[in-house]
Amino acid sequence: MAADTRRESDVSRESDSGRGSTAGGSAGNAESHSLGPVPLPAASRFRPLLGLLVPAAVVVVWHLIVATGTIPAYQLPTPLRVAETLYGMGASGELWGHVAITVQRVVLGAGLGIAVGTVFGTATGLSRTASDLLDPLLQSLKNIPSLAWVPLFLLWFGIGESAKVLLIAVGSFFPVYLNLSTGIAAVDEELLEVAEVYDLGRVESLRRVVFPAALPDLLVGIRGGVGLAWMFVVAAELIAASQGIGFLLSDGRTLARPDIIVGSILLFAFLGNCSDVAVKEVRDRVVGR
Amino acid sequence: MSSGADPVLAVDDLRKRYDDTVALDGVDLAVADGEFVAVVGPSGCGKSTLLRVLSGLEAEFGGRVAVDGTDVCDGGSDAVGMVFQEPRLLDWADVRENIAVGLPADVDPDAPAARERVDDLIETVGLGGFADSHPDELSGGMAQRVSLARGLAYNPSVLLLDEPFSALDRLTKADQQDHLLDVWEARGTTVVLVTHDVEEAVYLADRVVVLGGQPGTVESVVDVDIDRPRERADTELVALRREVTAVLGR
């Protein structure tokens, strides 16, 4: 509490001096008093930056651990070494092929999984019969780990792109299906009665009541689905790929290049984060008001 | 006033049961065109069930219910609009879109005429300037007026109101009641209002139907032959209020 107060007074002093330079010395003490709370938003603007403090500290500690030899460099490269490797691969153009193919797989796979998940989720959400028929099966399939699918998909679809895209589609299907199905089934009975009283009809009540009401659930499902797509792309690329970030990972292991391994992991983290932020942004625009 | 020609709403020996519970047991009611009827009764007497049957939300019941001469089971309920106890608005849609939900199915909500109709209704219920607001930006009373406008947009033969003011504070409630009267007088819509508030029923209605007992039946019908505009403290009104309360307490 005491620290808070101190910070607040620090900030307000800063803003006072700032204002002095623009508005001249006419600003009296009484006025600056009433402006006390104003600097608070300025302080909160830096709040997101707090999230960078711990990662920065981790990088420093990481560097120190390797530099002092606590962990040997052949097991863990220094942060700088990882950055150099990534930069070198980027500059030579080698990296972009891997990134592009992985992103392409995720986009195609997640797109397919989201589309099929939307269809099945809508069907089971709307129809009790469809739910009774399909839901028990789908609920048990969702528990199969991603790696368990890989041998079967290789057998069925070969080592081409289709096996990987389909595997990713399986991953992103489930969150979309589960969220949309429950979302549609849980649409407020009271609103459905409104639709009935005003004779909206089947199609219109879907368009104007059911789908908008379930849209937040769909978007939650899509966010989960995109997240799982990144999990599944690693499974696909680790085992059967000659290109992609997952391939880079396993290649780094074969070549005993920890810098490539760590670099690939960081690439996955970065790309996964970007897609998550993008989906979240879309969700906030659509749902948040 | 009740002795019109053919009633807009005719309820004949209505019986309704939920599993083992009989909610309504032989209710008769006839409402004339343009009439304002209030249905009062203690909780659990089947008031809301009555409205649910009238609006076509209950598929199975005994007896006959007709609106404009058409049985509610054969589409007669299409001519009925309903204002629920809760506003029941689409919270992702603005006021204009919520009211447009009530537009009849053959009206394209995006047509200029339909837009104008919705805008008129927004003015009618006194929400001018709030067309683009969302339900979470409205007070309880305002939300309930959106719900009323939605019912009016439907242009129903009978507008049903299910305790629409019960969740409002006393002052807002009085305002909303007067507002409803203005709209009713201006538009001549036939209204059936269900309420547990005797004062509200007597103040608003041409006729008060007292439901009672379990299962619910019509205990008594009290005509309110008092000129409008009425005073809430009018001695005749207070006397009628006592009469209705006495029937309820029986």
XYZ file of C-alpha atoms in Angstrom:
539
model
C 0.000 0.000 0.000
C 2.775 2.382 0.980
C 4.698 1.571 -2.184
C 1.628 2.315 -4.249
C 1.173 5.719 -2.758
C 4.774 6.556 -3.290
C 4.635 5.577 -6.945
C 1.512 7.592 -7.483
C 3.040 10.727 -6.052
C 6.162 10.186 -8.158
C 4.140 9.967 -11.308
C 2.002 12.967 -10.521
C 5.110 14.996 -9.929
C 6.395 14.013 -13.357
C 3.166 15.005 -15.029
C 3.196 18.304 -13.183
C 6.542 19.217 -14.591
C 5.437 18.080 -18.035
C 2.394 20.249 -17.865
C 4.445 23.168 -16.645
C 6.419 23.218 -19.853
C 3.330 23.358 -22.050
C 0.800 25.360 -20.073
C 3.297 27.672 -18.429
C 3.660 28.379 -14.766
C 0.076 29.482 -14.268
C -0.968 26.054 -12.992
C -1.529 26.501 -9.273
C -1.069 24.006 -6.476
C -4.790 23.574 -5.965
C -5.230 22.508 -9.565
C -2.481 19.960 -9.508
C -4.096 18.594 -6.388
C -7.377 17.913 -8.170
C -5.459 16.275 -11.004
C -3.988 13.744 -8.610
C -5.656 10.605 -10.033
C -5.047 11.544 -13.668
C -1.543 10.029 -14.031
C -2.829 6.572 -13.058
C -3.782 5.521 -16.609
C -0.280 6.494 -17.720
C 1.166 4.097 -15.145
C -1.159 1.307 -16.217
C -0.048 1.746 -19.818
C 3.258 0.157 -18.861
C 1.552 -2.728 -17.098
C 1.727 -5.168 -20.069
C 5.474 -4.593 -20.140
C 5.664 -6.192 -16.682
C 5.075 -9.498 -18.439
C 8.431 -9.094 -20.200
C 10.384 -8.761 -16.956
C 10.420 -12.436 -15.983
C 11.274 -13.765 -19.483
C 14.100 -11.217 -19.683
C 15.375 -12.418 -16.319
C 15.150 -16.033 -17.501
C 17.255 -15.197 -20.563
C 19.874 -13.538 -18.376
C 19.979 -16.498 -15.958
C 20.063 -18.890 -18.931
C 23.038 -17.058 -20.350
C 24.849 -17.038 -16.999
C 24.261 -20.736 -16.397
C 25.763 -21.656 -19.772
C 28.536 -19.054 -19.667
C 29.722 -20.274 -16.267
C 29.660 -23.858 -17.490
C 27.004 -25.105 -15.028
C 25.300 -26.683 -18.010
C 27.659 -27.602 -20.873
C 27.102 -25.763 -24.137
C 26.557 -28.980 -26.110
C 23.419 -29.551 -24.051
C 22.170 -25.992 -23.882
C 23.490 -23.230 -26.145
C 23.605 -19.630 -25.008
C 20.646 -17.427 -25.942
C 22.896 -15.479 -28.253
C 23.957 -18.659 -30.047
C 20.288 -19.591 -30.644
C 19.592 -16.123 -32.004
C 22.624 -16.358 -34.284
C 21.566 -19.744 -35.613
C 18.025 -18.543 -36.319
C 19.343 -15.384 -37.924
C 21.809 -17.347 -40.044
C 19.094 -19.724 -41.246
C 16.851 -16.778 -41.935
C 19.512 -14.922 -43.869
C 20.409 -17.964 -45.980
C 16.691 -18.452 -46.730
C 16.679 -21.990 -45.351
C 14.369 -21.102 -42.480
C 11.505 -19.662 -44.487
C 10.757 -22.870 -46.339
C 10.351 -24.687 -43.029
C 8.212 -21.959 -41.496
C 6.038 -21.633 -44.591
C 5.256 -25.342 -44.875
C 4.443 -25.619 -41.168
C 2.169 -22.582 -41.275
C 0.512 -23.947 -44.403
C -0.168 -27.285 -42.682
C -1.588 -25.589 -39.620
C -3.806 -23.267 -41.670
C -5.166 -26.060 -43.885
C -5.531 -28.546 -41.045
C -7.110 -26.123 -38.588
C -9.398 -24.783 -41.334
C -10.599 -28.263 -42.187
C -10.984 -29.277 -38.546
C -12.906 -26.092 -37.700
C -15.207 -26.541 -40.699
C -16.027 -30.170 -39.925
C -16.273 -29.415 -36.205
C -18.764 -26.637 -36.944
C -20.935 -28.976 -39.011
C -20.923 -31.762 -36.428
C -21.280 -29.365 -33.514
C -24.292 -27.723 -35.130
C -25.907 -31.072 -35.915
C -25.485 -32.510 -32.434
C -26.357 -29.210 -30.777
C -29.636 -28.929 -32.659
C -30.767 -32.537 -32.855
C -31.146 -34.748 -29.847
C -31.027 -37.805 -32.108
C -27.789 -36.720 -33.791
C -26.315 -36.092 -30.359
C -27.374 -39.505 -29.052
C -25.899 -41.158 -32.141
C -22.604 -39.290 -32.484
C -21.680 -37.766 -29.165
C -20.616 -40.916 -27.251
C -18.266 -41.914 -30.079
C -16.772 -38.449 -30.513
C -16.414 -37.981 -26.758
C -14.284 -41.126 -26.546
C -12.270 -40.361 -29.697
C -11.256 -37.000 -28.283
C -9.216 -38.767 -25.589
C -6.867 -40.409 -28.078
C -3.469 -38.687 -27.845
C -2.200 -37.019 -31.006
C 0.817 -39.300 -31.383
C -1.370 -42.394 -31.305
C -2.997 -41.372 -34.585
C 0.292 -40.949 -36.434
C 1.059 -44.584 -37.430
C -2.512 -45.106 -38.620
C -2.536 -41.925 -40.664
C 0.814 -42.811 -42.215
C -0.554 -46.204 -43.148
C -3.726 -44.746 -44.635
C -2.489 -41.597 -46.297
C 1.233 -42.159 -46.792
C 3.861 -39.643 -45.795
C 2.498 -36.886 -48.053
C 0.878 -33.635 -47.046
C -2.620 -35.099 -46.710
C -1.658 -37.279 -43.737
C -0.290 -34.264 -41.878
C -3.151 -31.938 -42.725
C -5.702 -34.560 -41.731
C -3.923 -35.260 -38.469
C -3.992 -31.569 -37.611
C -7.639 -31.421 -38.638
C -8.417 -34.192 -36.148
C -6.753 -32.148 -33.436
C -8.585 -28.930 -34.106
C -11.913 -30.671 -34.732
C -12.590 -31.635 -31.128
C -12.503 -28.310 -29.296
C -14.690 -26.749 -31.985
C -17.121 -29.640 -31.963
C -17.383 -29.846 -28.180
C -17.789 -26.134 -27.536
C -20.248 -25.473 -30.345
C -22.340 -28.520 -29.568
C -22.780 -27.598 -25.910
C -23.129 -23.915 -26.818
C -26.009 -24.545 -29.189
C -27.691 -27.031 -26.880
C -27.433 -24.509 -24.039
C -29.087 -21.599 -25.836
C -31.497 -20.016 -23.388
C -34.870 -21.739 -23.565
C -36.504 -18.378 -22.851
C -35.067 -16.879 -26.039
C -36.242 -19.874 -28.050
C -39.728 -19.233 -26.691
C -39.486 -15.648 -27.898
C -38.558 -16.952 -31.348
C -41.536 -19.283 -31.219
C -44.045 -16.687 -30.063
C -42.982 -14.324 -32.839
C -43.022 -17.119 -35.432
C -39.452 -16.659 -36.573
C -39.445 -20.103 -38.146
C -36.628 -22.643 -38.143
C -34.140 -20.863 -40.390
C -34.639 -17.383 -38.993
C -34.471 -18.501 -35.385
C -31.187 -20.258 -36.169
C -29.828 -17.206 -37.912
C -31.038 -14.594 -35.480
C -31.112 -16.384 -32.133
C -29.295 -19.726 -31.957
C -26.094 -19.008 -33.880
C -25.434 -15.560 -32.402
C -26.073 -16.981 -28.933
C -23.595 -19.814 -29.536
C -21.001 -17.660 -31.312
C -18.908 -17.036 -28.177
C -18.700 -20.797 -27.621
C -17.697 -21.348 -31.236
C -14.901 -18.818 -30.883
C -13.673 -20.423 -27.680
C -13.633 -23.709 -29.588
C -11.729 -22.186 -32.492
C -9.139 -20.787 -30.125
C -8.659 -24.205 -28.567
C -8.647 -25.818 -31.993
C -5.909 -23.557 -33.316
C -3.890 -24.274 -30.174
C -4.226 -28.019 -30.690
C -3.337 -27.642 -34.373
C 0.127 -26.522 -33.252
C 0.407 -29.545 -30.953
C -0.565 -31.908 -33.741
C 1.701 -30.361 -36.366
C 4.687 -31.198 -34.186
C 3.500 -34.789 -33.852
C 3.144 -35.020 -37.632
C 6.433 -33.358 -38.501
C 8.576 -35.089 -35.891
C 7.814 -38.465 -37.328
C 7.300 -38.106 -41.014
C 8.494 -34.942 -42.679
C 11.424 -33.661 -44.685
C 10.518 -30.053 -44.112
C 8.861 -27.949 -41.427
C 9.754 -26.667 -37.988
C 9.039 -30.062 -36.457
C 11.492 -31.586 -38.910
C 14.042 -28.970 -37.875
C 13.568 -30.124 -34.292
C 14.322 -33.762 -35.012
C 17.077 -32.760 -37.430
C 18.659 -30.733 -34.641
C 18.657 -33.811 -32.450
C 20.231 -35.961 -35.184
C 22.912 -33.376 -35.812
C 23.431 -32.813 -32.084
C 22.644 -29.137 -32.568
C 20.859 -27.903 -29.416
C 20.787 -24.391 -30.873
C 18.540 -25.622 -33.693
C 16.336 -27.522 -31.239
C 15.888 -24.550 -28.915
C 15.451 -22.223 -31.894
C 12.687 -24.444 -33.302
C 10.943 -24.566 -29.952
C 11.061 -20.781 -29.750
C 9.691 -20.547 -33.295
C 6.759 -22.756 -32.316
C 6.179 -20.615 -29.252
C 6.253 -17.441 -31.316
C 3.986 -18.670 -34.124
C 1.565 -20.338 -31.736
C 1.355 -17.145 -29.749
C 0.758 -15.054 -32.871
C -2.130 -17.275 -33.980
C -3.601 -17.294 -30.472
C -3.456 -13.526 -30.209
C -5.031 -13.230 -33.660
C -7.944 -15.526 -32.778
C -8.394 -13.795 -29.433
C -8.450 -10.421 -31.184
C -11.155 -11.637 -33.557
C -13.132 -13.013 -30.616
C -12.886 -9.767 -28.676
C -14.082 -7.794 -31.686
C -16.998 -10.087 -32.342
C -18.098 -10.807 -28.795
C -16.725 -8.046 -26.636
C -18.631 -4.814 -26.569
C -67.563 -2.959 -23.160
C -67.261 -6.707 -22.903
C -70.531 -7.202 -24.741
C -69.011 -6.711 -28.196
C -69.651 -8.796 -31.289
C -67.448 -11.874 -31.807
C -64.700 -11.955 -29.196
C -61.107 -11.610 -30.398
C -60.062 -14.160 -27.847
C -62.324 -17.038 -26.841
C -61.320 -19.534 -24.190
C -63.692 -22.426 -23.658
C -63.397 -24.907 -20.799
C -59.584 -24.768 -20.870
C -57.929 -27.579 -18.939
C -54.185 -28.024 -18.668
C -52.152 -30.499 -16.668
C -48.438 -31.053 -16.192
C -47.961 -34.738 -15.463
C -49.917 -35.222 -12.248
C -50.512 -31.566 -11.495
C -53.648 -29.954 -12.848
C -52.798 -26.314 -13.527
C -56.049 -25.113 -15.063
C -59.425 -26.764 -14.666
C -62.173 -25.406 -16.870
C -61.343 -21.759 -17.548
C -63.740 -19.713 -19.675
C -62.846 -16.276 -20.960
C -63.968 -14.030 -23.789
C -62.124 -10.828 -24.660
C -63.657 -8.282 -27.039
C -61.753 -6.286 -29.644
C -59.801 -3.456 -28.073
C -60.586 -4.554 -24.556
C -58.063 -4.465 -21.703
C -58.486 -7.471 -19.456
C -56.427 -8.179 -16.361
C -56.121 -11.652 -14.910
C -55.208 -11.750 -11.234
C -54.679 -14.608 -8.868
C -52.340 -15.934 -6.211
C -49.112 -17.533 -7.324
C -49.552 -21.078 -8.495
C -53.106 -20.559 -9.735
C -52.095 -21.076 -13.360
C -51.990 -17.456 -14.577
C -48.781 -17.900 -16.519
C -49.925 -21.275 -17.806
C -52.987 -19.562 -19.244
C -50.797 -17.151 -21.215
C -48.518 -19.941 -22.374
C -51.506 -21.774 -23.805
C -52.821 -18.612 -25.470
C -49.471 -17.868 -27.076
C -49.088 -21.376 -28.458
C -46.162 -22.357 -26.237
C -48.099 -25.310 -24.815
C -48.978 -27.907 -27.402
C -51.239 -30.080 -25.285
C -54.293 -28.939 -23.394
C -57.977 -29.639 -23.121
C -60.830 -27.404 -24.228
C -60.758 -24.847 -26.996
C -58.848 -21.593 -27.388
C -59.430 -19.428 -30.442
C -57.978 -16.101 -31.564
C -59.928 -14.254 -34.250
C -61.939 -17.439 -34.657
C -58.900 -19.588 -35.419
C -57.924 -22.325 -32.980
C -54.493 -21.707 -31.404
C -53.521 -25.212 -32.445
C -54.241 -24.333 -36.094
C -52.101 -21.216 -36.196
C -54.386 -18.978 -34.149
C -51.444 -18.322 -31.831
C -49.700 -16.567 -34.730
C -51.986 -13.615 -34.047
C -50.770 -13.352 -30.446
C -47.833 -11.314 -29.186
C -46.356 -11.771 -25.757
C -44.412 -9.635 -23.324
C -42.755 -11.952 -20.852
C -42.097 -11.363 -17.193
C -38.415 -10.832 -18.058
C -37.509 -8.649 -21.060
C -35.901 -11.652 -22.804
C -33.870 -9.555 -25.221
C -31.050 -10.720 -27.475
C -28.126 -9.173 -25.643
C -25.855 -9.188 -28.719
C -28.377 -7.184 -30.731
C -29.229 -3.492 -30.423
C -32.666 -2.125 -29.578
C -33.701 -1.786 -33.217
C -32.763 -5.364 -34.033
C -34.500 -6.652 -30.913
C -37.729 -4.923 -31.829
C -37.421 -6.200 -35.405
C -37.607 -9.750 -34.039
C -41.302 -9.028 -33.508
C -41.942 -7.988 -37.097
C -44.250 -10.465 -38.855
C -42.505 -13.153 -40.894
C -43.570 -11.667 -44.238
C -41.947 -8.311 -43.453
C -38.324 -7.934 -44.533
C -36.638 -6.303 -41.527
C -34.187 -4.446 -43.778
C -36.867 -2.839 -45.947
C -37.213 0.932 -45.452
C -40.869 0.591 -44.442
C -39.961 -1.936 -41.751
C -37.168 0.285 -40.468
C -39.582 3.169 -40.239
C -42.060 0.994 -38.378
C -39.402 -0.008 -35.871
C -38.290 3.607 -35.473
C -41.908 4.634 -34.844
C -42.208 1.967 -32.162
C -39.005 3.135 -30.514
C -40.619 6.579 -30.246
C -43.925 5.058 -29.125
C -42.356 3.350 -26.137
C -40.308 6.454 -25.346
C -36.874 5.124 -26.201
C -35.958 7.745 -28.796
C -32.165 7.982 -29.074
C -31.607 4.436 -27.822
C -32.099 2.645 -31.154
C -28.458 1.598 -31.308
C -28.064 0.766 -27.616
C -27.574 -2.764 -26.427
C -29.672 -4.338 -23.669
C -26.836 -4.178 -21.144
C -26.890 -0.391 -21.507
C -30.583 -0.151 -20.601
C -32.310 -0.043 -17.231
C -34.827 -2.742 -16.313
C -37.758 -0.501 -17.187
C -36.264 0.458 -20.542
C -35.537 -3.164 -21.406
C -39.125 -4.053 -20.611
C -40.286 -1.285 -22.956
C -38.148 -2.764 -25.734
C -39.948 -6.016 -25.053
C -43.278 -4.167 -25.287
C -42.252 -2.566 -28.581
C -41.278 -5.991 -29.903
C -44.765 -7.225 -29.036
C -46.346 -4.221 -30.767
C -44.168 -4.668 -33.869
C -45.893 -7.965 -34.337
C -49.164 -6.065 -34.650
C -51.001 -8.847 -32.823
C -54.748 -9.281 -32.485
C -54.123 -9.871 -28.803
C -51.115 -8.686 -26.828
C -50.394 -10.798 -23.775
C -48.409 -9.405 -20.860
C -47.102 -11.759 -18.186
C -46.456 -9.729 -15.018
C -44.305 -7.357 -17.061
C -43.806 -4.835 -14.255
C -43.279 -7.167 -11.316
C -39.511 -6.754 -11.263
C -39.617 -2.946 -11.307
C -39.475 -0.533 -8.400
C -42.649 1.284 -7.389
C -42.021 4.569 -9.194
C -40.838 2.979 -12.416
C -43.769 0.615 -12.242
C -46.319 3.466 -12.058
C -44.614 5.165 -15.018
C -44.637 2.000 -17.062
C -48.306 1.365 -16.280
C -49.309 4.816 -17.490
C -47.114 4.310 -20.496
C -48.820 1.037 -21.332
C -52.206 2.760 -21.053
C -51.090 5.492 -23.456
C -49.928 2.941 -25.984
C -53.081 0.876 -25.588
C -55.347 3.907 -26.014
C -53.384 5.166 -29.012
C -53.259 1.850 -30.836
C -56.432 0.100 -29.710
C -54.639 -3.219 -29.240
C -56.514 -5.886 -27.320
C -54.574 -6.592 -24.137
C -54.604 -9.438 -21.645
C -52.426 -8.632 -18.643
C -51.574 -11.224 -16.040
C -50.566 -9.833 -12.663
C -50.626 -10.606 -8.960
C -50.956 -6.911 -8.186
C -54.626 -6.082 -7.549
C -54.014 -2.334 -7.580
C -52.378 -2.602 -10.997
C -55.198 -4.753 -12.367
C -57.989 -2.446 -11.236
C -56.176 0.705 -12.328
C -55.429 -0.562 -15.831
C -58.170 -2.929 -16.923
C -61.721 -2.724 -18.242
C -62.369 -6.052 -16.599
C -60.570 -8.018 -13.918
C -60.741 -11.803 -14.059
C -59.928 -13.423 -10.753
C -58.384 -16.850 -11.024
C -58.252 -18.909 -7.899
C -57.883 -22.262 -6.360
C -55.665 -25.130 -7.226
C -56.311 -26.184 -9.956
C -57.125 -22.738 -11.306
C -60.631 -21.736 -12.266
C -62.325 -18.375 -12.777
C -63.550 -17.344 -9.327
C -65.090 -14.090 -10.348
C -65.147 -11.364 -12.997
C -65.175 -7.756 -11.846
C -66.089 -4.998 -14.316
C -64.221 -1.754 -13.820
C -66.660 0.862 -15.144
C -64.632 3.897 -14.237
C -63.902 6.663 -16.728
C -60.382 7.164 -17.973
C -58.041 8.763 -17.193
C -58.330 7.281 -13.744
C -56.969 8.430 -10.439
C -55.116 5.785 -8.508
C -56.715 7.029 -5.290
C -60.233 7.226 -6.752
C -62.715 6.007 -4.110
C -64.588 3.766 -6.545
C -61.282 2.269 -7.653
C -60.276 1.625 -4.066
C -63.638 -0.010 -3.420
C -63.199 -2.287 -6.422
C -59.718 -3.104 -5.267
C -61.194 -4.242 -1.949
C -63.798 -6.295 -3.767
C -61.171 -8.108 -5.857
C -58.959 -8.624 -2.832
C -61.925 -10.063 -0.959
C -62.579 -12.578 -3.769
C -58.884 -13.500 -3.779
C -58.864 -14.042 -0.037
C -61.797 -16.380 -0.159
